[in-house]
mmCIF file of C-alpha atoms and ligand atoms in Angstrom:
data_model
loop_
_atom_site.group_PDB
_atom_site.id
_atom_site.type_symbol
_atom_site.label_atom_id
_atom_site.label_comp_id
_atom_site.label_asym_id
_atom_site.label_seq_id
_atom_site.Cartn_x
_atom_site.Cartn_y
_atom_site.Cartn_z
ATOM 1 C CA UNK A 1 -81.756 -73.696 108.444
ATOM 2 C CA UNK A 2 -83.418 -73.598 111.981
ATOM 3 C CA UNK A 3 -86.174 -70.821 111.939
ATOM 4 C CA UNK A 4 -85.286 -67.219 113.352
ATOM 5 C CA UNK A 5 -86.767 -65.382 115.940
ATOM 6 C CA UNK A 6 -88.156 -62.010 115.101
ATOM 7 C CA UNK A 7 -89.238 -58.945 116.335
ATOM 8 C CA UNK A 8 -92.887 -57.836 114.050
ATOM 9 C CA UNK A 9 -92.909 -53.937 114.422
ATOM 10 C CA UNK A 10 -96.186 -51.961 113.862
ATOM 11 C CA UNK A 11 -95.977 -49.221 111.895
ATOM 12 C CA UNK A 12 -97.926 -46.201 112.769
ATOM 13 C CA UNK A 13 -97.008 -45.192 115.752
ATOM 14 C CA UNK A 14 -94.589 -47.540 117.040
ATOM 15 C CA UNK A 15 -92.213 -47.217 113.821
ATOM 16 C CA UNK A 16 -93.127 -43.740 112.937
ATOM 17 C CA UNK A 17 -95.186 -41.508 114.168
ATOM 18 C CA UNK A 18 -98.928 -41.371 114.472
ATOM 19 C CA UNK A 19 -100.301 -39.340 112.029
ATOM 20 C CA UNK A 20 -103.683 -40.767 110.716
ATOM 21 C CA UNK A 21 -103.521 -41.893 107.679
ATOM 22 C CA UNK A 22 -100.632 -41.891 105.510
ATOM 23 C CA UNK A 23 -101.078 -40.903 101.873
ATOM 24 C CA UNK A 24 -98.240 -39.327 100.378
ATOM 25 C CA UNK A 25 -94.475 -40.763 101.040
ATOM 26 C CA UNK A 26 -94.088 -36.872 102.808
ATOM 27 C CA UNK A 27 -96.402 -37.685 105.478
ATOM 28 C CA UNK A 28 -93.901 -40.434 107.072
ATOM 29 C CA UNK A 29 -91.786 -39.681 110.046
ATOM 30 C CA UNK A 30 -90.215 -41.981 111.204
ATOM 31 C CA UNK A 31 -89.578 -41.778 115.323
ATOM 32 C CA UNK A 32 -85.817 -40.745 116.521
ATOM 33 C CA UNK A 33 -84.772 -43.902 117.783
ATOM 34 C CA UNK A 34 -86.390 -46.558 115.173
ATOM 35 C CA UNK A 35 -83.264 -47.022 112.997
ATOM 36 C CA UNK A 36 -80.814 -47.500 116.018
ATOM 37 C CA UNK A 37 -83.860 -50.258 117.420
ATOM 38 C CA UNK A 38 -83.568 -51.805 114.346
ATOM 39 C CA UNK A 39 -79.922 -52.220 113.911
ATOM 40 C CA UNK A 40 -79.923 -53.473 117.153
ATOM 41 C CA UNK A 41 -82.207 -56.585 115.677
ATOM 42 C CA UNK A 42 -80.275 -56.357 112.785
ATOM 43 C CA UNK A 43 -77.035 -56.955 115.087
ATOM 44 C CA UNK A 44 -78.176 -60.103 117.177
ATOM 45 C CA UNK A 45 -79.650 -61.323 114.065
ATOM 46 C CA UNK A 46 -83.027 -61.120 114.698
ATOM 47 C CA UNK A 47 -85.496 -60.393 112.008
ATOM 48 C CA UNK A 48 -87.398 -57.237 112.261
ATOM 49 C CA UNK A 49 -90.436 -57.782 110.241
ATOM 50 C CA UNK A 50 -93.326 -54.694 109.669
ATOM 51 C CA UNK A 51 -96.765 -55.886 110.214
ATOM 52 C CA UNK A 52 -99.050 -53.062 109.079
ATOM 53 C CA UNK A 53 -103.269 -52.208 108.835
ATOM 54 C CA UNK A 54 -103.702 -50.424 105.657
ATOM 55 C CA UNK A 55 -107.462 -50.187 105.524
ATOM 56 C CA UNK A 56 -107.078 -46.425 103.638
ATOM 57 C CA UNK A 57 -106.949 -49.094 101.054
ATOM 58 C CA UNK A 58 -110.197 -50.490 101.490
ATOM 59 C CA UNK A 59 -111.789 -47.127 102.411
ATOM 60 C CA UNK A 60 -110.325 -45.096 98.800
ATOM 61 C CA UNK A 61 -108.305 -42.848 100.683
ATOM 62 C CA UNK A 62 -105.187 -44.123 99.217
ATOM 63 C CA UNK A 63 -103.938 -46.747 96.378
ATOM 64 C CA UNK A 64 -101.417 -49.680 96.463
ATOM 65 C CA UNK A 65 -99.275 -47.943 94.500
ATOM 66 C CA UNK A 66 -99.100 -44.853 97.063
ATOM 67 C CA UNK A 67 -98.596 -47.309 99.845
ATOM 68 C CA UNK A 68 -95.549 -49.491 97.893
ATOM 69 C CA UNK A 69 -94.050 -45.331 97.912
ATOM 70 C CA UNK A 70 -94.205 -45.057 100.964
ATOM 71 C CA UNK A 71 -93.333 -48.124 102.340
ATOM 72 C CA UNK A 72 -90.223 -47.253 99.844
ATOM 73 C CA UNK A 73 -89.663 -44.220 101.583
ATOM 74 C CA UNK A 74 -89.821 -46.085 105.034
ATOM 75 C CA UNK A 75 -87.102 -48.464 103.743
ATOM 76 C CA UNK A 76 -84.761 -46.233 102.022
ATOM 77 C CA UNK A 77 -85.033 -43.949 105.064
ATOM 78 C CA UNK A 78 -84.113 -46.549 107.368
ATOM 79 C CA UNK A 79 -80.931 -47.777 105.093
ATOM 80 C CA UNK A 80 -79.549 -44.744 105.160
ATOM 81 C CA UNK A 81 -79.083 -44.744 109.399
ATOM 82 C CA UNK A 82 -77.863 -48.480 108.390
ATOM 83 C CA UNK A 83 -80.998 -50.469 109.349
ATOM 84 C CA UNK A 84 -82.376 -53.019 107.476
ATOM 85 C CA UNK A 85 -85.870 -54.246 107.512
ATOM 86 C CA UNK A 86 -86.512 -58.039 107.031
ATOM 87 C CA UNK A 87 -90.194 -57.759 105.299
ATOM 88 C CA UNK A 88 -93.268 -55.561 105.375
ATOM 89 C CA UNK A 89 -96.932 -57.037 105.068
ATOM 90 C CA UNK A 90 -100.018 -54.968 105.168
ATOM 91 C CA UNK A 91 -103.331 -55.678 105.300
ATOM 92 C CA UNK A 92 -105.151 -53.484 102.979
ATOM 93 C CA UNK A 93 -108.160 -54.767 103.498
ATOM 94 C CA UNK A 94 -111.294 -53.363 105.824
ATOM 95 C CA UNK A 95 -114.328 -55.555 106.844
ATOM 96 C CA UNK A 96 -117.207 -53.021 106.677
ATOM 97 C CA UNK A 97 -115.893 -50.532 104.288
ATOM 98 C CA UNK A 98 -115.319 -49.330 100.886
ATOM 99 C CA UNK A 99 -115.336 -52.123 97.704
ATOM 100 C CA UNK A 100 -114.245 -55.606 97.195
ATOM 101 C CA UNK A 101 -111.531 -57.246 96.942
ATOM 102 C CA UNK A 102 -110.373 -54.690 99.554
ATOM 103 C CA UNK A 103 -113.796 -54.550 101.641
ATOM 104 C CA UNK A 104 -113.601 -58.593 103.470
ATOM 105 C CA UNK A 105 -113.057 -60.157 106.117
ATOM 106 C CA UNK A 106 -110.317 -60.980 106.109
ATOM 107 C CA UNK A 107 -107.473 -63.328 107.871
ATOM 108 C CA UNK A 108 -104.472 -60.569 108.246
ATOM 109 C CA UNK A 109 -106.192 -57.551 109.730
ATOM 110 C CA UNK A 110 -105.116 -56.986 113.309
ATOM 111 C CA UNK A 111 -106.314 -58.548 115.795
ATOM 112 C CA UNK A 112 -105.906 -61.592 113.351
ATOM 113 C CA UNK A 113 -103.135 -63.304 113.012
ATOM 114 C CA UNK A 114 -102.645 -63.741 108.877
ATOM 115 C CA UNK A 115 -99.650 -61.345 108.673
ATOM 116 C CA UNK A 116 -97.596 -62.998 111.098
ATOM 117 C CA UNK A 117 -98.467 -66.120 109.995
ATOM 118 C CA UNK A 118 -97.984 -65.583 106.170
ATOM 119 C CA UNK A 119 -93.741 -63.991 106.893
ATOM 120 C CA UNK A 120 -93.433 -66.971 109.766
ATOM 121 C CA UNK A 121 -94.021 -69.391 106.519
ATOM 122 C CA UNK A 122 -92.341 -66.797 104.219
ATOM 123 C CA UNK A 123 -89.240 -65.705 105.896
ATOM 124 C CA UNK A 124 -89.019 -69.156 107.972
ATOM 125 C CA UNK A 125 -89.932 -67.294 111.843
ATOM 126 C CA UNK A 126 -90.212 -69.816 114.849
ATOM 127 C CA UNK A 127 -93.264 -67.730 116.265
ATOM 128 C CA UNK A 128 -93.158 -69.151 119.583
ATOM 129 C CA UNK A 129 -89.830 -67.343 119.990
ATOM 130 C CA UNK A 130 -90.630 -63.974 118.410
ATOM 131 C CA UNK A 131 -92.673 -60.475 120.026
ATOM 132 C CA UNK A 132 -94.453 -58.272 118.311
ATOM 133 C CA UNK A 133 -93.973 -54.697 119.468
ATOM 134 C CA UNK A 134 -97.318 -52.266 119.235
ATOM 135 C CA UNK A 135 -99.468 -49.244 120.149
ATOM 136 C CA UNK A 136 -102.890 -50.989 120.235
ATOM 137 C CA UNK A 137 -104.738 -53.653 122.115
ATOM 138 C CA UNK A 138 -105.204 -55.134 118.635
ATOM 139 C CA UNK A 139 -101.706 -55.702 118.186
ATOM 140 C CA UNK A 140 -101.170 -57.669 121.313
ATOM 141 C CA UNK A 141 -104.107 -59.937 120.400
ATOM 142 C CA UNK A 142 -102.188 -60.251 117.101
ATOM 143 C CA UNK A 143 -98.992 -61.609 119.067
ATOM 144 C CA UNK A 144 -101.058 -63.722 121.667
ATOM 145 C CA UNK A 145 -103.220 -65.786 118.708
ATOM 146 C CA UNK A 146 -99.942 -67.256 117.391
ATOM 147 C CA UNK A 147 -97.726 -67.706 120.942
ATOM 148 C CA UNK A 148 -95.495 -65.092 120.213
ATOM 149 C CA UNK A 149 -95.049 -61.968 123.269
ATOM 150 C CA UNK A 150 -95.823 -58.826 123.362
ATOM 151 C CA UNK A 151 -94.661 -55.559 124.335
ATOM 152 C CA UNK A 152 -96.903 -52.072 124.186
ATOM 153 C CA UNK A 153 -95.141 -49.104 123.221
ATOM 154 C CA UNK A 154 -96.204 -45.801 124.452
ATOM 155 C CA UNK A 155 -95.586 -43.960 121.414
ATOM 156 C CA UNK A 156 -98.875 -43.570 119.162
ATOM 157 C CA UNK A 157 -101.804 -44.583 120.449
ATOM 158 C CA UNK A 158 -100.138 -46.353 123.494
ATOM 159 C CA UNK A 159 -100.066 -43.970 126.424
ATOM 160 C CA UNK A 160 -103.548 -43.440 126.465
ATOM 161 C CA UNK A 161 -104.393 -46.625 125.425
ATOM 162 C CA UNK A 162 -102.164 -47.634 128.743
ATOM 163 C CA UNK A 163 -102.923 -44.935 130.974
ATOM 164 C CA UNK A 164 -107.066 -45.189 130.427
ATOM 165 C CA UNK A 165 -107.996 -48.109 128.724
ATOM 166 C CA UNK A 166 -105.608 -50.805 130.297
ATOM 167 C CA UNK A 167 -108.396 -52.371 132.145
ATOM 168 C CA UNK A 168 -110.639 -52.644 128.978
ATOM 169 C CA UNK A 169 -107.298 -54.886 127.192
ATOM 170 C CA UNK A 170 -108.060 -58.538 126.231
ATOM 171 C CA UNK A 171 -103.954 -59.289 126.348
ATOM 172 C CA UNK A 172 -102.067 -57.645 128.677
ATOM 173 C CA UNK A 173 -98.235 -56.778 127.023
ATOM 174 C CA UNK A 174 -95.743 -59.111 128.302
ATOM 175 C CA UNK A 175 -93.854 -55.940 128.880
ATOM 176 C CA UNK A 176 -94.575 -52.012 128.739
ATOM 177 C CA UNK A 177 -91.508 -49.616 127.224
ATOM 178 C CA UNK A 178 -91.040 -45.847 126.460
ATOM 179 C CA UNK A 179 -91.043 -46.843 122.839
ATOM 180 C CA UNK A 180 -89.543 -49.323 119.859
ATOM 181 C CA UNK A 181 -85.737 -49.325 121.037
ATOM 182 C CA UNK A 182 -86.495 -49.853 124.807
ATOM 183 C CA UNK A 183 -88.999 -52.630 123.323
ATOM 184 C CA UNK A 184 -85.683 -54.259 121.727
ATOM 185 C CA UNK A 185 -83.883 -54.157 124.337
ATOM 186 C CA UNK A 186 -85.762 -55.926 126.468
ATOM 187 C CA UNK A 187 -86.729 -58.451 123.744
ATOM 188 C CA UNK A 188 -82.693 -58.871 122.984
ATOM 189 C CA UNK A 189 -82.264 -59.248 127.437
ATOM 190 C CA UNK A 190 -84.946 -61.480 127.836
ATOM 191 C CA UNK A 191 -84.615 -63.703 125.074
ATOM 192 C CA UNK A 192 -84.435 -67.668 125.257
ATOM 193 C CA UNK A 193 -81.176 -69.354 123.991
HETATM 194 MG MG1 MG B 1 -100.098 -48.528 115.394
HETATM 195 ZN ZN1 ZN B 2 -106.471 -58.284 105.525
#
């Protein structure tokens, strides 16, 4: 089978909203217009694949198993509005803090490429062909390592991340949008054949 394109979504606050860290499945929101963004993928056949920074991991603030619940939650949510996710993969790791194996350095924590890389080879993803939709400079770095786009949401951390810190950005987003549907849209009207 020829390798999809796909759409990698960040999490916290481009999936769902911003709320520092997440450490009990009640804590998730997910933001008004996710689900419909992601049946729009879901439509055109393009995976949507979460690539999440966990280092509350790392730093003790919350375990694996509280993460899996929510990340639960975040699914079963999103199946109920009819939206299907293709895969999740965190990084729970943090370079500075907290105790091994979770304190490293690690390959998959944003700006690094190892999450996208690991579903590409998972899930079979032609990179060069997908975006990855975000909220932080890191993310774009993320997308730019491996070839794929990028697009900045304005949800989260982006607005002020855009409005004061733009200059200070080591990628600049292939494109800017309101937040994770108007991201899809423009990924699904700009894509190539
Ligand atoms: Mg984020
Ligand atoms: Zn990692």
């Amino acid at each position: 089978m020829a390798p999809r394109s796909a759409v990698f979504i960040d999490r916290d606050g481009t999936l769902t909203e911003e709320v520092g860290y997440v450490n009990h499945p009640r804590r998730l929101r997910v933001l008004p217009r996710s689900a419909e963004a992601i049946r729009r993928l879901n439509g055109v056949g393009i995976a949507a694949v979460v690539v999440t920074n966990q280092a509350g991991i790392a730093r003790g603030y919350f375990s694996e198993e509280v993460l899996t619940a929510v990340n639960a939650s975040l699914v079963s949510q999103l199946k109920e509005e009819g939206a299907h996710l293709d895969g999740i993969y965190v990084c729970p790791h943090h370079p500075t803090e907290g105790r091994p194996p979770y304190r490293m350095v690690c390959d998959c924590r944003k700006p690094r490429p190892g999450l996208l890389l690991r579903a590409a080879s998972e899930l079979g993803l032609d990179l060069g062909r997908s975006t990855l939709v975000g909220d932080k400079p890191s993310d774009l770095v993320a997308a730019g390592a491996v070839g794929a786009r990028s697009v900045l949401v304005l949800t989260g951390y982006g607005l002020g991340e855009w409005e004061y810190r733009r200059d200070a950005f080591p990628v600049t987003p292939d494109h800017v949008a309101q937040d994770l549907l108007d991201a899809v849209e423009w990924v699904i009207r700009s894509r190539r054949p």
